[in-house]
């Protein structure tokens, strides 16, 4: 261990800050904090510390920074790139933010709420609903992921097409810096041009520049009605044409546009209890479309009329419109279950990529071609947020293949798929972050000057390398 304090002394000092109950060392108790959800990363730690207040976070970081200790912040531990998992050295401290879970204020007049980092996304959504508002960030893991983690990774989700990523929903932040100083930027202002907008340094930085402890989040008017349709299209190019029409027809009322392949539907129906195919006939590609409105009536009719015209134009092959909220939930269950069922089916190599929307069809076609050339029999399952160009370009193992042998080809498949994405001006990380999984990729794909600036920012804000070592940079 490189720190001046022994592990025992470290734990004693932490107990002084948060109390003995909240410094965790029992192997069984800390196991969930050390394992990434997909099992790709397993770490070790001196201990897990659970502060309750910003002041306690500040004291922990001051202790760490002054004694050569390393801190790995963690929210709901739902991240998929290993950014929240400590290394195997056993010399790092996991700082869990789950106990920072107060909703400090809900202000419907300003359309804001101020919440702490450990508040789950679901609780934030419920707080907004309690004042007849919507917090529009929507993720499959919303019951367990936390606001701090959402901000630290600039999470996206299914409604980015209308409301933007998490970054677009944050008006202000409270951040504890590496040395323990607290940056208080919890403003509600939508216009504030008094110098640099520092919150954007920390949003998406994955806990490497500071630890977000609270945020002012933007709420929007709550929709009164939804129009949701499961639509069959010929191919991704047809889906893009339908998206163009949908944006022209509905504007910001088009709040969901999710692309799904036939194989994805088959896997969900096979493995997810209660799931069924919404359309009797089978097609190669589908889109889940949703329109949201503050009006009490007319959405279903408008959606039906639009899809009817698209069907006459040959863009839509078939469609089912949800007739109730329960039917709407069933349609979304198919889309949201797609990642889960791939794990049941066997090994799944995943790519969280984004490209210009117009390039999505070509990227999918080329990506499938290079993947099949590399691994014969591989099963492509590309799906996701077509409305913002973010495709989860996943590949399930060939039928009957050995899972371990298949997963061993992760890097090789990454190289050929990412090459296609980069050729089309895309990004190798759309909404999951860099973490540990893609750290080696960053220097290969990022502008060299941008990398220099990022390293300069890191060295300025965290000169001792206290925060989340080995992640991003």
mmCIF file of C-alpha atoms in Angstrom, residues 177-342:
data_model
loop_
_atom_site.group_PDB
_atom_site.id
_atom_site.type_symbol
_atom_site.label_atom_id
_atom_site.label_comp_id
_atom_site.label_asym_id
_atom_site.label_seq_id
_atom_site.Cartn_x
_atom_site.Cartn_y
_atom_site.Cartn_z
ATOM 1 C CA UNK A 177 -13.354 18.295 -5.125
ATOM 2 C CA UNK A 178 -10.456 15.898 -4.646
ATOM 3 C CA UNK A 179 -9.008 17.870 -1.728
ATOM 4 C CA UNK A 180 -12.351 18.081 0.082
ATOM 5 C CA UNK A 181 -13.416 21.566 -0.950
ATOM 6 C CA UNK A 182 -17.100 21.883 -1.798
ATOM 7 C CA UNK A 183 -18.076 23.604 -5.030
ATOM 8 C CA UNK A 184 -21.591 24.923 -4.460
ATOM 9 C CA UNK A 185 -23.293 25.504 -7.782
ATOM 10 C CA UNK A 186 -26.866 24.559 -6.905
ATOM 11 C CA UNK A 187 -28.471 27.370 -8.861
ATOM 12 C CA UNK A 188 -31.882 27.201 -10.513
ATOM 13 C CA UNK A 189 -31.061 29.789 -13.147
ATOM 14 C CA UNK A 190 -31.525 29.023 -16.807
ATOM 15 C CA UNK A 191 -29.498 32.084 -17.735
ATOM 16 C CA UNK A 192 -26.212 32.709 -15.923
ATOM 17 C CA UNK A 193 -23.283 33.972 -17.967
ATOM 18 C CA UNK A 194 -20.932 34.731 -15.076
ATOM 19 C CA UNK A 195 -17.918 32.919 -16.459
ATOM 20 C CA UNK A 196 -17.328 29.243 -17.150
ATOM 21 C CA UNK A 197 -20.235 26.857 -16.677
ATOM 22 C CA UNK A 198 -18.294 24.518 -14.418
ATOM 23 C CA UNK A 199 -21.002 21.895 -14.001
ATOM 24 C CA UNK A 200 -20.268 20.583 -17.476
ATOM 25 C CA UNK A 201 -16.757 19.602 -16.392
ATOM 26 C CA UNK A 202 -18.172 17.132 -13.896
ATOM 27 C CA UNK A 203 -21.142 15.798 -15.853
ATOM 28 C CA UNK A 204 -19.817 12.826 -17.802
ATOM 29 C CA UNK A 205 -16.449 12.804 -15.998
ATOM 30 C CA UNK A 206 -17.230 9.506 -14.205
ATOM 31 C CA UNK A 207 -16.043 10.708 -10.820
ATOM 32 C CA UNK A 208 -12.497 11.456 -11.990
ATOM 33 C CA UNK A 209 -12.646 15.231 -11.421
ATOM 34 C CA UNK A 210 -14.941 15.544 -8.401
ATOM 35 C CA UNK A 211 -17.766 13.758 -6.652
ATOM 36 C CA UNK A 212 -21.258 15.048 -7.378
ATOM 37 C CA UNK A 213 -23.248 15.117 -4.138
ATOM 38 C CA UNK A 214 -26.393 16.997 -5.224
ATOM 39 C CA UNK A 215 -27.996 18.491 -8.297
ATOM 40 C CA UNK A 216 -30.719 20.869 -9.408
ATOM 41 C CA UNK A 217 -32.683 19.043 -12.075
ATOM 42 C CA UNK A 218 -35.148 20.381 -14.589
ATOM 43 C CA UNK A 219 -38.737 19.150 -14.704
ATOM 44 C CA UNK A 220 -41.109 19.527 -17.638
ATOM 45 C CA UNK A 221 -44.921 19.494 -17.979
ATOM 46 C CA UNK A 222 -46.285 16.000 -17.457
ATOM 47 C CA UNK A 223 -47.919 14.459 -20.512
ATOM 48 C CA UNK A 224 -51.618 13.729 -20.168
ATOM 49 C CA UNK A 225 -51.822 11.162 -22.933
ATOM 50 C CA UNK A 226 -49.545 8.877 -24.905
ATOM 51 C CA UNK A 227 -49.798 7.418 -28.366
ATOM 52 C CA UNK A 228 -47.647 4.294 -28.578
ATOM 53 C CA UNK A 229 -47.255 2.057 -31.609
ATOM 54 C CA UNK A 230 -45.280 -1.037 -32.518
ATOM 55 C CA UNK A 231 -44.441 -0.593 -36.188
ATOM 56 C CA UNK A 232 -42.968 -2.980 -38.747
ATOM 57 C CA UNK A 233 -40.624 -1.496 -41.357
ATOM 58 C CA UNK A 234 -38.650 -3.068 -44.165
ATOM 59 C CA UNK A 235 -35.188 -2.115 -42.921
ATOM 60 C CA UNK A 236 -33.284 0.537 -40.911
ATOM 61 C CA UNK A 237 -33.408 2.888 -43.906
ATOM 62 C CA UNK A 238 -37.202 2.689 -43.792
ATOM 63 C CA UNK A 239 -37.050 3.415 -40.062
ATOM 64 C CA UNK A 240 -34.986 6.550 -40.743
ATOM 65 C CA UNK A 241 -37.531 7.736 -43.311
ATOM 66 C CA UNK A 242 -40.311 7.163 -40.790
ATOM 67 C CA UNK A 243 -38.334 9.126 -38.189
ATOM 68 C CA UNK A 244 -38.004 12.062 -40.576
ATOM 69 C CA UNK A 245 -41.752 12.089 -41.108
ATOM 70 C CA UNK A 246 -42.432 11.732 -37.401
ATOM 71 C CA UNK A 247 -40.268 14.716 -36.464
ATOM 72 C CA UNK A 248 -41.850 16.817 -39.193
ATOM 73 C CA UNK A 249 -45.346 15.843 -38.047
ATOM 74 C CA UNK A 250 -45.037 15.885 -34.256
ATOM 75 C CA UNK A 251 -41.907 17.877 -33.420
ATOM 76 C CA UNK A 252 -40.970 17.604 -29.728
ATOM 77 C CA UNK A 253 -44.098 15.557 -29.069
ATOM 78 C CA UNK A 254 -42.223 12.608 -30.624
ATOM 79 C CA UNK A 255 -40.658 11.325 -27.397
ATOM 80 C CA UNK A 256 -39.693 7.764 -28.300
ATOM 81 C CA UNK A 257 -38.320 6.107 -31.429
ATOM 82 C CA UNK A 258 -36.646 2.767 -30.768
ATOM 83 C CA UNK A 259 -35.269 0.445 -33.465
ATOM 84 C CA UNK A 260 -35.463 -3.350 -32.936
ATOM 85 C CA UNK A 261 -34.556 -6.371 -35.100
ATOM 86 C CA UNK A 262 -36.602 -9.547 -35.485
ATOM 87 C CA UNK A 263 -34.090 -11.619 -33.534
ATOM 88 C CA UNK A 264 -34.487 -9.256 -30.578
ATOM 89 C CA UNK A 265 -38.244 -9.775 -30.544
ATOM 90 C CA UNK A 266 -37.764 -13.535 -30.746
ATOM 91 C CA UNK A 267 -35.376 -13.546 -27.767
ATOM 92 C CA UNK A 268 -37.699 -11.420 -25.636
ATOM 93 C CA UNK A 269 -40.743 -13.571 -26.394
ATOM 94 C CA UNK A 270 -38.687 -16.713 -25.691
ATOM 95 C CA UNK A 271 -37.160 -15.652 -22.378
ATOM 96 C CA UNK A 272 -39.191 -12.838 -20.809
ATOM 97 C CA UNK A 273 -42.259 -14.051 -18.874
ATOM 98 C CA UNK A 274 -45.481 -12.514 -20.124
ATOM 99 C CA UNK A 275 -43.958 -11.039 -23.291
ATOM 100 C CA UNK A 276 -45.705 -11.758 -26.581
ATOM 101 C CA UNK A 277 -45.242 -10.717 -30.187
ATOM 102 C CA UNK A 278 -47.421 -7.628 -30.771
ATOM 103 C CA UNK A 279 -47.820 -8.260 -34.516
ATOM 104 C CA UNK A 280 -49.014 -11.618 -35.851
ATOM 105 C CA UNK A 281 -46.943 -11.603 -39.028
ATOM 106 C CA UNK A 282 -43.170 -11.610 -38.736
ATOM 107 C CA UNK A 283 -41.003 -8.829 -40.182
ATOM 108 C CA UNK A 284 -37.267 -8.170 -40.165
ATOM 109 C CA UNK A 285 -37.315 -4.783 -38.429
ATOM 110 C CA UNK A 286 -39.546 -2.852 -36.043
ATOM 111 C CA UNK A 287 -39.776 0.575 -34.442
ATOM 112 C CA UNK A 288 -41.420 1.415 -31.129
ATOM 113 C CA UNK A 289 -42.854 4.908 -31.574
ATOM 114 C CA UNK A 290 -44.285 7.096 -28.835
ATOM 115 C CA UNK A 291 -46.020 10.463 -28.982
ATOM 116 C CA UNK A 292 -46.597 12.381 -25.738
ATOM 117 C CA UNK A 293 -49.061 15.229 -25.351
ATOM 118 C CA UNK A 294 -50.352 17.627 -22.741
ATOM 119 C CA UNK A 295 -53.747 17.377 -24.403
ATOM 120 C CA UNK A 296 -56.328 14.952 -23.060
ATOM 121 C CA UNK A 297 -57.544 13.800 -26.462
ATOM 122 C CA UNK A 298 -56.541 13.426 -30.078
ATOM 123 C CA UNK A 299 -53.154 11.739 -29.753
ATOM 124 C CA UNK A 300 -54.321 8.287 -30.806
ATOM 125 C CA UNK A 301 -56.141 9.659 -33.807
ATOM 126 C CA UNK A 302 -53.148 11.723 -34.895
ATOM 127 C CA UNK A 303 -50.816 8.750 -34.528
ATOM 128 C CA UNK A 304 -53.165 6.492 -36.484
ATOM 129 C CA UNK A 305 -53.529 9.027 -39.277
ATOM 130 C CA UNK A 306 -49.766 9.487 -39.576
ATOM 131 C CA UNK A 307 -49.070 5.746 -39.640
ATOM 132 C CA UNK A 308 -51.854 5.276 -42.189
ATOM 133 C CA UNK A 309 -50.216 7.758 -44.513
ATOM 134 C CA UNK A 310 -46.818 6.109 -43.984
ATOM 135 C CA UNK A 311 -48.379 2.751 -44.804
ATOM 136 C CA UNK A 312 -49.811 4.144 -48.037
ATOM 137 C CA UNK A 313 -46.332 5.439 -48.859
ATOM 138 C CA UNK A 314 -44.883 1.957 -48.339
ATOM 139 C CA UNK A 315 -42.738 2.950 -45.363
ATOM 140 C CA UNK A 316 -44.830 1.141 -42.732
ATOM 141 C CA UNK A 317 -45.562 -2.532 -43.399
ATOM 142 C CA UNK A 318 -47.775 -3.186 -40.380
ATOM 143 C CA UNK A 319 -48.537 -1.573 -37.025
ATOM 144 C CA UNK A 320 -50.278 -2.047 -33.695
ATOM 145 C CA UNK A 321 -51.335 0.947 -31.593
ATOM 146 C CA UNK A 322 -51.637 0.525 -27.822
ATOM 147 C CA UNK A 323 -55.241 0.923 -26.728
ATOM 148 C CA UNK A 324 -54.517 1.325 -23.010
ATOM 149 C CA UNK A 325 -51.721 2.127 -20.566
ATOM 150 C CA UNK A 326 -51.352 -1.576 -19.877
ATOM 151 C CA UNK A 327 -50.857 -2.282 -23.569
ATOM 152 C CA UNK A 328 -48.372 0.583 -23.732
ATOM 153 C CA UNK A 329 -46.423 -1.015 -20.862
ATOM 154 C CA UNK A 330 -46.411 -4.351 -22.671
ATOM 155 C CA UNK A 331 -44.908 -2.777 -25.774
ATOM 156 C CA UNK A 332 -42.201 -1.023 -23.783
ATOM 157 C CA UNK A 333 -41.498 -4.265 -21.908
ATOM 158 C CA UNK A 334 -40.340 -5.794 -25.172
ATOM 159 C CA UNK A 335 -37.874 -3.007 -25.857
ATOM 160 C CA UNK A 336 -36.605 -2.737 -22.272
ATOM 161 C CA UNK A 337 -36.118 -6.489 -21.922
ATOM 162 C CA UNK A 338 -33.861 -6.818 -24.925
ATOM 163 C CA UNK A 339 -30.533 -6.496 -23.069
ATOM 164 C CA UNK A 340 -31.610 -8.795 -20.248
ATOM 165 C CA UNK A 341 -32.656 -11.687 -22.473
ATOM 166 C CA UNK A 342 -29.416 -11.650 -24.427
#
